[in-house]
PDB file of C-alpha atoms in Angstrom:
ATOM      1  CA  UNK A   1       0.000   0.000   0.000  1.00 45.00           C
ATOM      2  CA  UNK A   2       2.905   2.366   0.663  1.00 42.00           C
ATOM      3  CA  UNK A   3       4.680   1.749  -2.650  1.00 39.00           C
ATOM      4  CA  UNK A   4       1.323   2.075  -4.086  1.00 38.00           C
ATOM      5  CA  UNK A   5       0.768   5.583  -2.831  1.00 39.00           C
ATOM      6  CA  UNK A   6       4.660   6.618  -3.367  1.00 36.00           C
ATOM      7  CA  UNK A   7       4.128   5.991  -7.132  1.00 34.00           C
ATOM      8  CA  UNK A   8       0.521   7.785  -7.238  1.00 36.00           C
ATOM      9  CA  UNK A   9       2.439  10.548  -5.076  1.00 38.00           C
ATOM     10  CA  UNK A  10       5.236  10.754  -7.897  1.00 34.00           C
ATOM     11  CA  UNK A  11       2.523  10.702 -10.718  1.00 37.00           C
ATOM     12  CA  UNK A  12       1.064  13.971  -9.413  1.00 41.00           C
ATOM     13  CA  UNK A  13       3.821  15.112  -8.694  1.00 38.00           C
ATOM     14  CA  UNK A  14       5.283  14.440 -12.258  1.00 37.00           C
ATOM     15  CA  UNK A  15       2.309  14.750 -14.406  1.00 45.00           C
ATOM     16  CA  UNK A  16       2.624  18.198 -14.748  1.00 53.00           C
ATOM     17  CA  UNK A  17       5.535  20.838 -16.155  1.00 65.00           C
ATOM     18  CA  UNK A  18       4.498  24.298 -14.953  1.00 81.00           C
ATOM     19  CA  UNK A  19       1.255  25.255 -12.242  1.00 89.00           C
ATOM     20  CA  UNK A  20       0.114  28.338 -11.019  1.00 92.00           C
ATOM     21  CA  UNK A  21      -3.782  30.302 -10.078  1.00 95.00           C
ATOM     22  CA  UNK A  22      -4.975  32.913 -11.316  1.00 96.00           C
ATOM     23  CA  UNK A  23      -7.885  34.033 -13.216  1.00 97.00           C
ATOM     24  CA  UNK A  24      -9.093  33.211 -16.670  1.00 98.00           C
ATOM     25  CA  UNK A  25     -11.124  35.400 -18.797  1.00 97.00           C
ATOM     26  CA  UNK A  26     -12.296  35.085 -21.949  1.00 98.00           C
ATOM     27  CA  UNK A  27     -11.685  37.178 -25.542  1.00 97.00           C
ATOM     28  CA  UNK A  28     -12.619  37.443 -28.972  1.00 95.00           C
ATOM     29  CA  UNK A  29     -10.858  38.626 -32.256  1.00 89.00           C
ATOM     30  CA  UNK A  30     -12.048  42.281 -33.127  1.00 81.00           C
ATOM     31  CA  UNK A  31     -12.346  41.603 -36.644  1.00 84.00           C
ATOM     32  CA  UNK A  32     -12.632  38.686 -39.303  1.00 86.00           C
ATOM     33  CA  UNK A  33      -9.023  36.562 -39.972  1.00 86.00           C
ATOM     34  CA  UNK A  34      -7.622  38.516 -36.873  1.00 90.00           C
ATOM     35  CA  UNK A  35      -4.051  36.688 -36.006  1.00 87.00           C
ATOM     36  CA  UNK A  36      -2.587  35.788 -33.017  1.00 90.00           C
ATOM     37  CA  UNK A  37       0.416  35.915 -31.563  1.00 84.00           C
ATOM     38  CA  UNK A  38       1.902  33.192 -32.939  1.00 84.00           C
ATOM     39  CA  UNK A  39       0.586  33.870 -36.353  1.00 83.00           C
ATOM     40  CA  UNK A  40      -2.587  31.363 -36.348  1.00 91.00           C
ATOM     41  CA  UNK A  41      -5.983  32.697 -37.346  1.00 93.00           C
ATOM     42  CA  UNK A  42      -8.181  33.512 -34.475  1.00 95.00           C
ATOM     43  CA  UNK A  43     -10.751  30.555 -33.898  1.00 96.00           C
ATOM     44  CA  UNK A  44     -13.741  31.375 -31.294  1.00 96.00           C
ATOM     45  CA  UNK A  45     -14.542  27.719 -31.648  1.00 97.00           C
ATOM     46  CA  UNK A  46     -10.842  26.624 -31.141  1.00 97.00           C
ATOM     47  CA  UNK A  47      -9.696  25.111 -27.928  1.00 98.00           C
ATOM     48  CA  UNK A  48      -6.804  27.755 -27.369  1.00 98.00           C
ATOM     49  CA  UNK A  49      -6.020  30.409 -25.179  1.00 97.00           C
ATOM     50  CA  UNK A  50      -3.434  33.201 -24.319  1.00 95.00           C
ATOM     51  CA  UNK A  51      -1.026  33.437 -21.731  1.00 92.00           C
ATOM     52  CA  UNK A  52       1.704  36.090 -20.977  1.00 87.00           C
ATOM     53  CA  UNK A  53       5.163  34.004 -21.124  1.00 84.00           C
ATOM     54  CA  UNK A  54       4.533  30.074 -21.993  1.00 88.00           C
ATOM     55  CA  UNK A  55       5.295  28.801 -24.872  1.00 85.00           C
ATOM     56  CA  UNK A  56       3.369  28.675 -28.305  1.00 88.00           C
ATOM     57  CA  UNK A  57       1.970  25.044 -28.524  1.00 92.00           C
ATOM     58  CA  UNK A  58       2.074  24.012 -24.996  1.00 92.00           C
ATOM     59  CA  UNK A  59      -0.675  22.198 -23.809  1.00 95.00           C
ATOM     60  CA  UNK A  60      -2.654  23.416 -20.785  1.00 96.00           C
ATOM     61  CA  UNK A  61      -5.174  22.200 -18.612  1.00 97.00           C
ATOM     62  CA  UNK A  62      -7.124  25.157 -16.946  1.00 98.00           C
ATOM     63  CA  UNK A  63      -9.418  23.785 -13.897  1.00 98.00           C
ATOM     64  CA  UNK A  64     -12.599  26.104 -12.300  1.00 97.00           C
ATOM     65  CA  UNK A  65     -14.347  24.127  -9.596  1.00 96.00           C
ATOM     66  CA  UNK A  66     -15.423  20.591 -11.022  1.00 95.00           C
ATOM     67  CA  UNK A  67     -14.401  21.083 -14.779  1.00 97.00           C
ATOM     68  CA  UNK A  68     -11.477  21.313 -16.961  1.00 97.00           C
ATOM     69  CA  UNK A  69     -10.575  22.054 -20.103  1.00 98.00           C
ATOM     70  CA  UNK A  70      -7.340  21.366 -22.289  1.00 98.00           C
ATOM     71  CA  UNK A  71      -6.276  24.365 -24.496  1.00 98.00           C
ATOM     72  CA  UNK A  72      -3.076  24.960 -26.613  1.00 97.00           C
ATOM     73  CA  UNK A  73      -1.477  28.668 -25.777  1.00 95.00           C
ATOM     74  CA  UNK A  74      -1.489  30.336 -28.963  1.00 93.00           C
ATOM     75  CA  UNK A  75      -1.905  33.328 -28.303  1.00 91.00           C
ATOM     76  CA  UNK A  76      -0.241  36.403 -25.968  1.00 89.00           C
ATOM     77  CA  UNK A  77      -2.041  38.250 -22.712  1.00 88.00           C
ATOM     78  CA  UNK A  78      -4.545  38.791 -21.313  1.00 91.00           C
ATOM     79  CA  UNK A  79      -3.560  42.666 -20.948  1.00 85.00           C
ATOM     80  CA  UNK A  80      -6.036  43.129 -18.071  1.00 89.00           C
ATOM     81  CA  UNK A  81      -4.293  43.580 -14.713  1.00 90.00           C
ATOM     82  CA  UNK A  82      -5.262  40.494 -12.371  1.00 93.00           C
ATOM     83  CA  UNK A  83      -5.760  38.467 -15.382  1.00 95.00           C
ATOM     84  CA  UNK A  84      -3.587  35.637 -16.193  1.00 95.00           C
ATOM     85  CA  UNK A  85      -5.095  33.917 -18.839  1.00 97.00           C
ATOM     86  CA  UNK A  86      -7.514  34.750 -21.830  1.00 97.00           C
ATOM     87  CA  UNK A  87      -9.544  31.691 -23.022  1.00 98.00           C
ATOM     88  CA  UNK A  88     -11.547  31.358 -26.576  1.00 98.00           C
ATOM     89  CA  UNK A  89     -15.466  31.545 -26.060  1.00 98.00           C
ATOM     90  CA  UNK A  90     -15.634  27.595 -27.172  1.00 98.00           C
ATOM     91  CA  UNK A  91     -13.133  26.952 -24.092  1.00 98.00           C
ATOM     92  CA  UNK A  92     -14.909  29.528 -21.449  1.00 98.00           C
ATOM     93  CA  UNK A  93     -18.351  27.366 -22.363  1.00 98.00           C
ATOM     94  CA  UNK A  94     -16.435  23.913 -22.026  1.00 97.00           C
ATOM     95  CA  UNK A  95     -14.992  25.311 -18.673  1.00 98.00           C
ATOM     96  CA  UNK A  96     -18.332  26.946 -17.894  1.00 97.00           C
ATOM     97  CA  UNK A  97     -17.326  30.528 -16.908  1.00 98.00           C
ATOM     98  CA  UNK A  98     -18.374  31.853 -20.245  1.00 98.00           C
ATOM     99  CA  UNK A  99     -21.341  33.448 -18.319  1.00 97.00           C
ATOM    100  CA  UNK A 100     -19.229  34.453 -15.407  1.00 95.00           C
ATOM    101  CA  UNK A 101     -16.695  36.434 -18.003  1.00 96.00           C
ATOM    102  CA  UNK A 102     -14.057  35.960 -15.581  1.00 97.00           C
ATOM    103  CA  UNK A 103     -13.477  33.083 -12.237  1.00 97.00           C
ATOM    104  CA  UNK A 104     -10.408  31.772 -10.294  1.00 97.00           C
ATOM    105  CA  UNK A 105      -9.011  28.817 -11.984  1.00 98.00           C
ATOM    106  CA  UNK A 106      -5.794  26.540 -11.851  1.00 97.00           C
ATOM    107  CA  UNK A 107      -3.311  26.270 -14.462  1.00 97.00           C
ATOM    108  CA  UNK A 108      -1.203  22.885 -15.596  1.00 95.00           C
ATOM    109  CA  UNK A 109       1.002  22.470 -18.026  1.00 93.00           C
ATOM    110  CA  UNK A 110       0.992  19.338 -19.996  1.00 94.00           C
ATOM    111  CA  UNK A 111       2.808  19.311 -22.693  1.00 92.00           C
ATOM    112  CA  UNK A 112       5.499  21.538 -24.305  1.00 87.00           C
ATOM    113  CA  UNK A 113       6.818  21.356 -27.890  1.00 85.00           C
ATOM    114  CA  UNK A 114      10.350  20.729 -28.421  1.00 76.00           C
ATOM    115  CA  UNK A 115      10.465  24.213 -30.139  1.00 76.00           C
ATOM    116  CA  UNK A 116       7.771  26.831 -29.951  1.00 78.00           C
ATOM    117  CA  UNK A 117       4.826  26.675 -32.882  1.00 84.00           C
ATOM    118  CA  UNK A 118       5.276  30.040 -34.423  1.00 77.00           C
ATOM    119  CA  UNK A 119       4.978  31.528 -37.527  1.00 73.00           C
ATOM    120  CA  UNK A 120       7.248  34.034 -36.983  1.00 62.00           C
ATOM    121  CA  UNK A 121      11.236  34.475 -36.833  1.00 47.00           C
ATOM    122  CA  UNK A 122      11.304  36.416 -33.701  1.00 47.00           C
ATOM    123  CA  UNK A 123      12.759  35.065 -30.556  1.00 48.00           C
ATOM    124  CA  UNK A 124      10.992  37.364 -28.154  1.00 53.00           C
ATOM    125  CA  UNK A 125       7.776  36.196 -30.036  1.00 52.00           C
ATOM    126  CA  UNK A 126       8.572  32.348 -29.314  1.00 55.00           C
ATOM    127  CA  UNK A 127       8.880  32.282 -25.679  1.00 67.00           C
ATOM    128  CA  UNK A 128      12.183  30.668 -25.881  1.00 77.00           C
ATOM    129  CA  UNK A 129      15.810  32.002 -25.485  1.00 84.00           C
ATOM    130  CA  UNK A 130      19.567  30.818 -25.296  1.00 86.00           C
ATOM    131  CA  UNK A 131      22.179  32.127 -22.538  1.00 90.00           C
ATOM    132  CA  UNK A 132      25.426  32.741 -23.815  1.00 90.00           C
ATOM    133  CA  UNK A 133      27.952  31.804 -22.122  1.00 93.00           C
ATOM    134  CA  UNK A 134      31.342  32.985 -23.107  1.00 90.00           C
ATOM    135  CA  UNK A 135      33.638  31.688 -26.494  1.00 87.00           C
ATOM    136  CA  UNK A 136      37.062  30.149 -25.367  1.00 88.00           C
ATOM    137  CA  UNK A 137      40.483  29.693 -27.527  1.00 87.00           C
ATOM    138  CA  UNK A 138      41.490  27.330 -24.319  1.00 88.00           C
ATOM    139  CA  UNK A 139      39.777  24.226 -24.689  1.00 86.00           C
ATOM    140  CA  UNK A 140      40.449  23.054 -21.122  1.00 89.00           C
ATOM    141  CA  UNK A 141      38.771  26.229 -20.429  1.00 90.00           C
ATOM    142  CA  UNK A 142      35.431  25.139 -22.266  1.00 89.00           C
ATOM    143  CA  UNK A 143      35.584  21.918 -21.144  1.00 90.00           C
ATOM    144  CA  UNK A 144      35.642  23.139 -17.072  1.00 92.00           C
ATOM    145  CA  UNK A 145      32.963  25.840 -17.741  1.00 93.00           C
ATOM    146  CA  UNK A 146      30.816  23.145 -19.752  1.00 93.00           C
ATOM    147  CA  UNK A 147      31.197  20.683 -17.028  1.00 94.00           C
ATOM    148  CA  UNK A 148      30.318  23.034 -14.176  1.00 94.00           C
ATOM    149  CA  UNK A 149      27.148  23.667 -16.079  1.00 95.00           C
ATOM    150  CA  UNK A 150      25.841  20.556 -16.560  1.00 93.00           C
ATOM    151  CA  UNK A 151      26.561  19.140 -12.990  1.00 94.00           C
ATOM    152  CA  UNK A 152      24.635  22.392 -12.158  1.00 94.00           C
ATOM    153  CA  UNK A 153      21.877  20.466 -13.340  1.00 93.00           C
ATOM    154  CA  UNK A 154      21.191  22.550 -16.561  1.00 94.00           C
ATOM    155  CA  UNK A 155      22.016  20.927 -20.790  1.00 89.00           C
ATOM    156  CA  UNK A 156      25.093  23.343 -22.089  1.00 92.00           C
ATOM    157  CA  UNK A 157      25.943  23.242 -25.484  1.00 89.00           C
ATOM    158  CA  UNK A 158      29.228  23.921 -27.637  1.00 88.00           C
ATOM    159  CA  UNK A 159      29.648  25.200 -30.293  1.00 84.00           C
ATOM    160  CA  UNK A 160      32.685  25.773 -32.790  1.00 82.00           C
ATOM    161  CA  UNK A 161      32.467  29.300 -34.433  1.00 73.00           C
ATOM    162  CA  UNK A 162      35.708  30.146 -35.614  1.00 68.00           C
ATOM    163  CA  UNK A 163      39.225  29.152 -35.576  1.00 70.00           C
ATOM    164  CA  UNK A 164      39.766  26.921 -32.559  1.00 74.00           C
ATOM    165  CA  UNK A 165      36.786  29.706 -31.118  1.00 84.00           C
ATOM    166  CA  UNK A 166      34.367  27.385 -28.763  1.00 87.00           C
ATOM    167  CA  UNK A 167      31.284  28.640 -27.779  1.00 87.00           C
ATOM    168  CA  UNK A 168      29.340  27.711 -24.848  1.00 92.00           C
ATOM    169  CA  UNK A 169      25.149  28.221 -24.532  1.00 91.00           C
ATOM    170  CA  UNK A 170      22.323  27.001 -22.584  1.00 92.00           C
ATOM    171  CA  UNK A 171      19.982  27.047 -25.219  1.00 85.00           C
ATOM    172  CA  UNK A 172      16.063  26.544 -25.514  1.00 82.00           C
ATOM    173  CA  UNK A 173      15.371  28.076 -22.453  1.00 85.00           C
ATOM    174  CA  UNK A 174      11.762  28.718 -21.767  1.00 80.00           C
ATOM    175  CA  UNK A 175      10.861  32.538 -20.732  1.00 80.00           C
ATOM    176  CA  UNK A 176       9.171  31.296 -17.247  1.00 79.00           C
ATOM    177  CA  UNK A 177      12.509  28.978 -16.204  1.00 86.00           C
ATOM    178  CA  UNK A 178      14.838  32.201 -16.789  1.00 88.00           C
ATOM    179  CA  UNK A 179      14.662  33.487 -13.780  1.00 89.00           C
ATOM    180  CA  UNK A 180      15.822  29.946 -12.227  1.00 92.00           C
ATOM    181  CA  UNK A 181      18.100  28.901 -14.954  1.00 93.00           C
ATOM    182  CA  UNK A 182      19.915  32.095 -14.345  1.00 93.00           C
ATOM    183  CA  UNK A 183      20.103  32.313 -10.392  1.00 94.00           C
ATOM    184  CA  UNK A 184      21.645  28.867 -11.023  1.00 95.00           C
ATOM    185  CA  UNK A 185      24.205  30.145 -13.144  1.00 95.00           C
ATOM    186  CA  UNK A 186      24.914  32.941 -10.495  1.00 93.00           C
ATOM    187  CA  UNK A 187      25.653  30.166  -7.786  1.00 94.00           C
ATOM    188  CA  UNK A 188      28.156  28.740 -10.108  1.00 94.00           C
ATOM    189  CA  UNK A 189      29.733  32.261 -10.748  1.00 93.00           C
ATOM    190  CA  UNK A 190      28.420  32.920 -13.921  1.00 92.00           C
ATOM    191  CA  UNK A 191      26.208  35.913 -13.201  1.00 87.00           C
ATOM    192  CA  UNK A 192      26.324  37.953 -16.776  1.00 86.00           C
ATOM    193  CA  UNK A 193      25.565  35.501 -19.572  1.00 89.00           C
ATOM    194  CA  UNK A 194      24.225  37.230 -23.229  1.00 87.00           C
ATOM    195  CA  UNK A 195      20.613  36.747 -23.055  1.00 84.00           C
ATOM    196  CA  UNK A 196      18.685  36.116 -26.666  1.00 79.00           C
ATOM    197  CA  UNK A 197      15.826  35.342 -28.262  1.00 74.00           C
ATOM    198  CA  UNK A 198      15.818  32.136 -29.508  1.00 66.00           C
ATOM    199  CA  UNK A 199      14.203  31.683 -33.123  1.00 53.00           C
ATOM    200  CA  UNK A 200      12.283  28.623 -34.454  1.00 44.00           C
ATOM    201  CA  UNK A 201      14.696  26.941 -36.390  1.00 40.00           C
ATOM    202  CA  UNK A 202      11.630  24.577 -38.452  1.00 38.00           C
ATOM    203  CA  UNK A 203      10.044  28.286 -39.880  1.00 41.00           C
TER     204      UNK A 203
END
């Protein structure tokens, strides 16, 4: 019975990426073939929704009492202050504060997509961004700073860009882990890495 609960424990526990409360809200486009942030068409019968900093095509499951509903973010705001995230009309009915216009409601996130689904080139657009490191002539050098990163828990990456020039990056990462991927950096002395956006590469 104890290993039992342990694993159903670790499921929760696991099951989702990012939480948070807040309140939802509903929207709709202002005029016909409006597009949203990420360059889709506005669908008021789509199951999306918009959301200040995760990332385009993440899957989220927004909670309000006794119901749920699974939407993909697609979309950037809600602009409101106290709002945190902006549902389609189709969602707000499925979640059943459509009449409400606004309630409390949970936030999961269940899925995120290797790289954002954008239609643009812009990094700030995507959600996503790399830390640059530093480039080193000395590869000793790259190899100690590369090492101390990834037993800091975080995925470095090289990179050769010149002659005998390495590069080291943490790319891909998401604009809500920033904050933590670079207070871990600071504990390993590495407190001003080049910040950028990262691009989709597949546009």
């Amino acid at each position: 019975m104890k290993k039992l609960t342990l694993i159903i424990l670790l499921l929760t526990i696991t099951s989702s990426l990012f939480a948070q409360s807040g309140v939802a809200s509903w929207y709709t486009a202002d005029k016909k073939n409006a597009l949203t942030a990420n360059g889709e068409v506005f669908d008021n019968n789509a199951l999306t929704a918009a959301h200040k900093t995760l990332t385009f095509g993440s899957i989220v499951r927004v909670s309000h009492e006794d119901k749920f509903v699974d939407v993909k973010i697609n979309d950037r705001g809600p602009y409101v202050e106290g709002r945190t995230i902006d549902l389609t009309p189709r969602a707000a009915k499925e979640l059943g504060i459509y009449d409400k216009g606004v309630a409390e409601v949970n936030i999961e996130v269940l899925s995120e997509p290797e790289v954002p689904e954008t239609k643009y080139l812009k990094g700030e657009e995507t959600g996503w961004y790399t830390l640059q490191i530093g480039s080193y002539t000395n590869t000793k050098n790259a190899y100690d700073v590369y090492s101390k990163i990834k037993e800091a828990g975080l995925k470095p990456s090289i990179e050769i860009v010149g002659q005998g020039l390495v590069r080291i990056s943490v790319k891909y990462v998401q604009s809500y882990k920033l904050e933590s991927v670079m207070k871990t950096l600071s504990e390993i002395g590495i407190t001003e890495p080049l910040i950028k956006g990262e691009a989709n590469p597949y546009n």
